[in-house]
mmCIF file of C-alpha atoms and ligand atoms in Angstrom:
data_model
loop_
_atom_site.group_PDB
_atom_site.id
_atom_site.type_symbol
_atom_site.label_atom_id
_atom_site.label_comp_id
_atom_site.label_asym_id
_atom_site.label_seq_id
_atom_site.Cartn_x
_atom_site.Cartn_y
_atom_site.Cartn_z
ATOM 1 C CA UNK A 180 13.633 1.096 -7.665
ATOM 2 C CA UNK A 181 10.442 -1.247 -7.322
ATOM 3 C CA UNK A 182 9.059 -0.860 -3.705
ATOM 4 C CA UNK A 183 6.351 -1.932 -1.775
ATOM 5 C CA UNK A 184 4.788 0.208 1.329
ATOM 6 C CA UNK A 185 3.222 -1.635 3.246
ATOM 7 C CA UNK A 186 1.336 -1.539 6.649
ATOM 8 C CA UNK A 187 -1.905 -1.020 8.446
ATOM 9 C CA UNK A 188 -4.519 2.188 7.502
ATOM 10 C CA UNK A 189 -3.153 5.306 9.349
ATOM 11 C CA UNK A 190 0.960 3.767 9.448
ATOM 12 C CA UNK A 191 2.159 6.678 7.126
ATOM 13 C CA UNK A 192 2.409 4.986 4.209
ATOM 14 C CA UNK A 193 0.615 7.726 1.987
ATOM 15 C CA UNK A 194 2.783 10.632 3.629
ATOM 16 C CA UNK A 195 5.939 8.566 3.681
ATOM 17 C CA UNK A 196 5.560 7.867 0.213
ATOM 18 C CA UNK A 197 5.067 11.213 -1.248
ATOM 19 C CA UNK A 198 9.012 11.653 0.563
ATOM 20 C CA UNK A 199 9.784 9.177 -1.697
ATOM 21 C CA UNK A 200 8.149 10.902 -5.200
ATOM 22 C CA UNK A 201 9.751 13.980 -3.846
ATOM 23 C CA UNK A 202 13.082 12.736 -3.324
ATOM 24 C CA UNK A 203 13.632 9.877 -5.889
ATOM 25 C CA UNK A 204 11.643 10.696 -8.491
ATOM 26 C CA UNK A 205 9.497 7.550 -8.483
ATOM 27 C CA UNK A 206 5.768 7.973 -9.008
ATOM 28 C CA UNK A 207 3.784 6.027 -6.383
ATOM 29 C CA UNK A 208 0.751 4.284 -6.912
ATOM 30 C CA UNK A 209 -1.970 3.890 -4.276
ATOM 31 C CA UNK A 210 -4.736 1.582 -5.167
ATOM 32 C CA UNK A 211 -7.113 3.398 -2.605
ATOM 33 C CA UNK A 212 -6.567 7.094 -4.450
ATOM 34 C CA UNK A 213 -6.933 5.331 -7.632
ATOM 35 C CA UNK A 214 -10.270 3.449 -6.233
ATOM 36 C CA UNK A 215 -11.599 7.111 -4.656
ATOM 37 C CA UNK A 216 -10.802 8.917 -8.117
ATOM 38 C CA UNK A 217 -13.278 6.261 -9.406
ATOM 39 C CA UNK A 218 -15.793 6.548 -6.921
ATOM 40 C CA UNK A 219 -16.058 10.169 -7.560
ATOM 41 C CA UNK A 220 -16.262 10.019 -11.168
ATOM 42 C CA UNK A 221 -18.876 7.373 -10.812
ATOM 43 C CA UNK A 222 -17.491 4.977 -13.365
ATOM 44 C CA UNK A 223 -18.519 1.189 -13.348
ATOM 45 C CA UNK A 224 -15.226 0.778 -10.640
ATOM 46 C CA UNK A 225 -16.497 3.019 -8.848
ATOM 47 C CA UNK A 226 -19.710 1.967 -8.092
ATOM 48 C CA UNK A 227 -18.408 -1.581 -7.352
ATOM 49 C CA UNK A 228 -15.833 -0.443 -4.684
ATOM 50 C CA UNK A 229 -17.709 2.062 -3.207
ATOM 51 C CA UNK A 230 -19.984 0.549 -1.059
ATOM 52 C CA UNK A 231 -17.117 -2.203 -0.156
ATOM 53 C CA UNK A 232 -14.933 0.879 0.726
ATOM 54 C CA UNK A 233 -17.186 2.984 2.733
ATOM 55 C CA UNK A 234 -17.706 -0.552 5.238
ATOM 56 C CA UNK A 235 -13.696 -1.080 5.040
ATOM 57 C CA UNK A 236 -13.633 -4.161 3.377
ATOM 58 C CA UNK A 237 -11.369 -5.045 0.849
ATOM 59 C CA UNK A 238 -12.119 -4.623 -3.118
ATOM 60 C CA UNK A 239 -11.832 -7.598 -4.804
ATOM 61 C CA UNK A 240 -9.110 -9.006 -5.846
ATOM 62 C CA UNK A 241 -9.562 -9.153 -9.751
ATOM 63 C CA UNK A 242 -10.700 -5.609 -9.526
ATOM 64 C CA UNK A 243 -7.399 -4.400 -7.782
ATOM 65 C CA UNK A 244 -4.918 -6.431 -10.070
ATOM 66 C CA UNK A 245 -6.498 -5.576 -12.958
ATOM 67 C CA UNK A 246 -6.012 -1.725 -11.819
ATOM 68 C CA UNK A 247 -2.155 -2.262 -10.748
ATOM 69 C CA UNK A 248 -1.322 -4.351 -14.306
ATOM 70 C CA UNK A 249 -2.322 -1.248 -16.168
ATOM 71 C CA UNK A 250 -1.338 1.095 -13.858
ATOM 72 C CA UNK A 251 2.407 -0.178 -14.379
ATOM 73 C CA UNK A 252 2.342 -0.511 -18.288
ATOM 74 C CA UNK A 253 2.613 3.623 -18.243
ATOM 75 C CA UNK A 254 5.786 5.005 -19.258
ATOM 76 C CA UNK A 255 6.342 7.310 -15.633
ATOM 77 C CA UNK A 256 6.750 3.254 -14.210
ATOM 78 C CA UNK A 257 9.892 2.824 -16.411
ATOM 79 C CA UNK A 258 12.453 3.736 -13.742
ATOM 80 C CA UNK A 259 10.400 1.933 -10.997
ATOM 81 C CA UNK A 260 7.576 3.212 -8.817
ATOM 82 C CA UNK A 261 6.698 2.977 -4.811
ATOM 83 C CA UNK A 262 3.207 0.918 -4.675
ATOM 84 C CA UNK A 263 1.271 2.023 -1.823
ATOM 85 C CA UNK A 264 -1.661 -0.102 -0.058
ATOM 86 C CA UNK A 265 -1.271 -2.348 -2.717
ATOM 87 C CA UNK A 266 -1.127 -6.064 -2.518
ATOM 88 C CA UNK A 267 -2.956 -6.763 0.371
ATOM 89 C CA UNK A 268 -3.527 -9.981 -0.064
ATOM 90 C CA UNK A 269 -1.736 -13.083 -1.365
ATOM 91 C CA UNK A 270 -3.114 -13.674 -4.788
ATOM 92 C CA UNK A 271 -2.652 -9.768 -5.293
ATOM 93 C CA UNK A 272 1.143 -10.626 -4.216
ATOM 94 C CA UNK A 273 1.474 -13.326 -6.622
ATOM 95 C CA UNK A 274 -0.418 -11.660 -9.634
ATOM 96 C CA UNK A 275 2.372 -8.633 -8.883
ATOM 97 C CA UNK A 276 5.188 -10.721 -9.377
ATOM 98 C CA UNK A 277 3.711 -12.431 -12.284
ATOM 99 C CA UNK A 278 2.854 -8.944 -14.241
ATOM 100 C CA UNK A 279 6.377 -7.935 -13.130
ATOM 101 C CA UNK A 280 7.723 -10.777 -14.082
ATOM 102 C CA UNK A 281 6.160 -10.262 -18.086
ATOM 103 C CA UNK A 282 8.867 -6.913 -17.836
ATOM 104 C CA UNK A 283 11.722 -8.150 -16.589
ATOM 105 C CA UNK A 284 10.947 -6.965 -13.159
ATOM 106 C CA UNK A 285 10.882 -7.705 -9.416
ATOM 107 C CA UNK A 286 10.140 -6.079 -6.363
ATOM 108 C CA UNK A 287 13.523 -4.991 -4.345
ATOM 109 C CA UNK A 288 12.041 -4.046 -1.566
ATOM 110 C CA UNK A 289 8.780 -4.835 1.316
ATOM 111 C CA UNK A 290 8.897 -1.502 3.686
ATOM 112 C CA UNK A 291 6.769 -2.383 6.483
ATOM 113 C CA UNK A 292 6.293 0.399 8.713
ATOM 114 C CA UNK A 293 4.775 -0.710 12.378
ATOM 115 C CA UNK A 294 2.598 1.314 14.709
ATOM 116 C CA UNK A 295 1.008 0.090 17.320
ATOM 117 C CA UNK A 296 -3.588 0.106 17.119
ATOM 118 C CA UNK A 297 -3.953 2.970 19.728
ATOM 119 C CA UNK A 298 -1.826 5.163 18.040
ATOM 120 C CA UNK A 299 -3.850 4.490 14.484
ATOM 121 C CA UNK A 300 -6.920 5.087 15.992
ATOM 122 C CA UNK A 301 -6.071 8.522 17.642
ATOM 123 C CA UNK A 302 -4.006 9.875 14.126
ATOM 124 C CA UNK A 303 -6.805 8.881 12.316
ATOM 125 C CA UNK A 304 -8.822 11.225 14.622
ATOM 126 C CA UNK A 305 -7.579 14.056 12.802
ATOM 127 C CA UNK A 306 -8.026 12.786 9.254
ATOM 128 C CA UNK A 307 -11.897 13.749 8.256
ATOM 129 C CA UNK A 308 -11.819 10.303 5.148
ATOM 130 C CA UNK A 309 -15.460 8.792 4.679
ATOM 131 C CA UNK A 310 -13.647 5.989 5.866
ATOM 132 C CA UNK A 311 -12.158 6.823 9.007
ATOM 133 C CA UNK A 312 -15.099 6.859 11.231
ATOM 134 C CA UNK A 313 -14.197 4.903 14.675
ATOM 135 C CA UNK A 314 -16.167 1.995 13.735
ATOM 136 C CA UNK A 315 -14.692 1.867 10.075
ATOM 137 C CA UNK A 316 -11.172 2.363 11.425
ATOM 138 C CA UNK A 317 -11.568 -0.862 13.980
ATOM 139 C CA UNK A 318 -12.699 -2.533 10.831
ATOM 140 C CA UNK A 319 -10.266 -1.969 8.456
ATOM 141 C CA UNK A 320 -7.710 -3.129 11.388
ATOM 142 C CA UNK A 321 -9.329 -6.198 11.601
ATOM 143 C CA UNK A 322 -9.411 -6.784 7.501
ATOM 144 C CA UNK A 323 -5.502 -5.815 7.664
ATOM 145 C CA UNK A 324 -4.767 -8.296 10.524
ATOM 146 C CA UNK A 325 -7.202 -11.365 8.853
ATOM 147 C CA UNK A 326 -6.168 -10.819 5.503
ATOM 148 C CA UNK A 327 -3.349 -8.410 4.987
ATOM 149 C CA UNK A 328 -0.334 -9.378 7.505
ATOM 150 C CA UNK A 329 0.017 -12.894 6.443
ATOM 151 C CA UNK A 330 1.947 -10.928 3.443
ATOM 152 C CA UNK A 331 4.718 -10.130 5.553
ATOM 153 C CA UNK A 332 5.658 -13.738 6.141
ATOM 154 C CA UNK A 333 5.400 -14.057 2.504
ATOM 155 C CA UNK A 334 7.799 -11.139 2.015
ATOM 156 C CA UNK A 335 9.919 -12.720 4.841
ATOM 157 C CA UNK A 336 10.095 -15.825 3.312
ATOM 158 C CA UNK A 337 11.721 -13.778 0.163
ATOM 159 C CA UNK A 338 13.943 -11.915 1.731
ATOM 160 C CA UNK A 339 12.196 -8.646 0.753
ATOM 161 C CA UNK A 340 10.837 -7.084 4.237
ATOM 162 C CA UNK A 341 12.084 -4.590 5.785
ATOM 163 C CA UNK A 342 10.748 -3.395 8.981
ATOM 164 C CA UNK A 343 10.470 -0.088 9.671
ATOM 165 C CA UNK A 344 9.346 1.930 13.128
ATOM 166 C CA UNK A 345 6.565 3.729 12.405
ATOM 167 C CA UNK A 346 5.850 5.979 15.690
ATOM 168 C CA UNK A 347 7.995 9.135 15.591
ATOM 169 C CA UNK A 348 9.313 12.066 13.517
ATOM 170 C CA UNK A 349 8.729 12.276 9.851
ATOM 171 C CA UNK A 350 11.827 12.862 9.093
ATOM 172 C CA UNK A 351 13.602 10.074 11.049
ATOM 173 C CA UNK A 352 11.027 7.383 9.788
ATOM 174 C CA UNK A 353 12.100 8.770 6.544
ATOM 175 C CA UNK A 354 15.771 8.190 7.213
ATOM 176 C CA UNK A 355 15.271 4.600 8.511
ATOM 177 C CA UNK A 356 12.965 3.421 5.214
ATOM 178 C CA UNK A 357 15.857 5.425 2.954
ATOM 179 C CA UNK A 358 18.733 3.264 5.300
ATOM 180 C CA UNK A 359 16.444 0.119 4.587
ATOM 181 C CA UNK A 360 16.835 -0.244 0.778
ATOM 182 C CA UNK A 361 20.206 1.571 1.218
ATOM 183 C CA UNK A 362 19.624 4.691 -0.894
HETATM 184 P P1 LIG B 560 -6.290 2.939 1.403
HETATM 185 O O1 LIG B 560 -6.344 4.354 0.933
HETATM 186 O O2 LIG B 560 -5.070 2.205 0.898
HETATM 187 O O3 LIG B 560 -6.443 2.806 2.898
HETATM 188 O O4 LIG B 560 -7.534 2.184 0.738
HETATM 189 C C1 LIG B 560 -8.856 2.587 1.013
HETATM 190 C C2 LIG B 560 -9.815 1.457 0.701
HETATM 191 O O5 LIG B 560 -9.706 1.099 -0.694
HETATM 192 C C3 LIG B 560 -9.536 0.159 1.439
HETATM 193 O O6 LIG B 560 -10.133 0.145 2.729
HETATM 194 C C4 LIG B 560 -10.174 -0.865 0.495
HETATM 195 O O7 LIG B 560 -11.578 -0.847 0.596
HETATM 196 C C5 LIG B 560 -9.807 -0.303 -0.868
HETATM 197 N N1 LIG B 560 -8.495 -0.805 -1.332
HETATM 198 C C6 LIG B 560 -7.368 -0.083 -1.557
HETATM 199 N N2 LIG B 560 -6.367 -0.860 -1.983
HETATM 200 C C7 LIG B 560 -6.859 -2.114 -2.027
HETATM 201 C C8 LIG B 560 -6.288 -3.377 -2.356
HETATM 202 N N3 LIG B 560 -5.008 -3.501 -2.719
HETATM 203 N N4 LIG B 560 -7.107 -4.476 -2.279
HETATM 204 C C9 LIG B 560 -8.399 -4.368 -1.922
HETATM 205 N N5 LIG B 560 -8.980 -3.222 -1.572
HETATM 206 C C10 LIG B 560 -8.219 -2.089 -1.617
#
């Protein structure tokens, strides 16, 4: 089971994907926990990606892939794994398939889950991140619609996206992305 989540800041994609750990078994791996582990420890990562984080701008690329091809060397990855906010852009897309590629491995599935800007803005309200000030929030919208969404064309192209209503309960959202990749 090699998955994708993807979708703007504040679609679910975090909470949806802990379902997933919970019910499959499948770790998940979110670039942006990884990259605030690091800014809290204050390693060299950190300290790059912080700044770029707290303005909502994207990490760069080399930085991110670099993260993800180690990240799925471990042995919990060995039965497949849910990556979450991760790629975001095309050469991270392409560097994923490559690294899966070295294993043996593709990705099965793109779950895009859609919700409309308003609602973002007034869940992420409630959320208290560094980086989910108003202003921050409007910009990391902007970074996902300028550099992020051409990926789902990409994943269109492939046949891997699956698009998934993101405005409701948790529990029916749930039930779509599981009737998506048909588990
Ligand atoms: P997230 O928790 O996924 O919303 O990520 C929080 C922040 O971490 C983002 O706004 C970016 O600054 C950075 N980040 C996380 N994942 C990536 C990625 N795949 N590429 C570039 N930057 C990322």
């Amino acid at each position: 089971m090699h998955l994708v989540f993807f979708g703007p800041p504040g679609a679910g994609k975090g909470t949806q994907a802990l379902k997933m750990v919970t019910e499959f078994g499948i770790p998940q791996i979110s670039t942006g926990d990884i990259l605030r582990a690091a800014v809290t420890k204050g390693t060299e990562l950190g300290k790059q990606a912080g700044p770029l984080m707290a303005a909502g701008k994207l990490v760069p690329d080399d930085l991110v892939i670099g993260i993800v091809e180690e990240r799925l060397k471990e042995a919990d990855c060995a039965q497949g794994f849910l990556l979450d906010g991760f790629p975001r852009t095309i050469p991270q897309a392409e560097a994923l398939a490559k690294a899966l590629e070295k294993q043996g491995k593709h990705i099965e599935h793109v779950v895009s889950l859609e919700v409309p800007d308003a609602v973002i803005h007034e869940r992420m309200k409630g959320r208290g991140r560094a980086d989910d000030s108003p202003e921050t929030v409007q910009k990391r919208l902007d970074v996902f619609r300028q550099q992020t969404s051409p990926l789902k064309a990409h994943y269109e192209k492939l046949g891997l996206l699956r698009t998934i209503n993101g405005v409701g309960a948790l529990d029916e959202i749930f039930a779509a992305i599981r009737k998506s990749i048909g588990r």
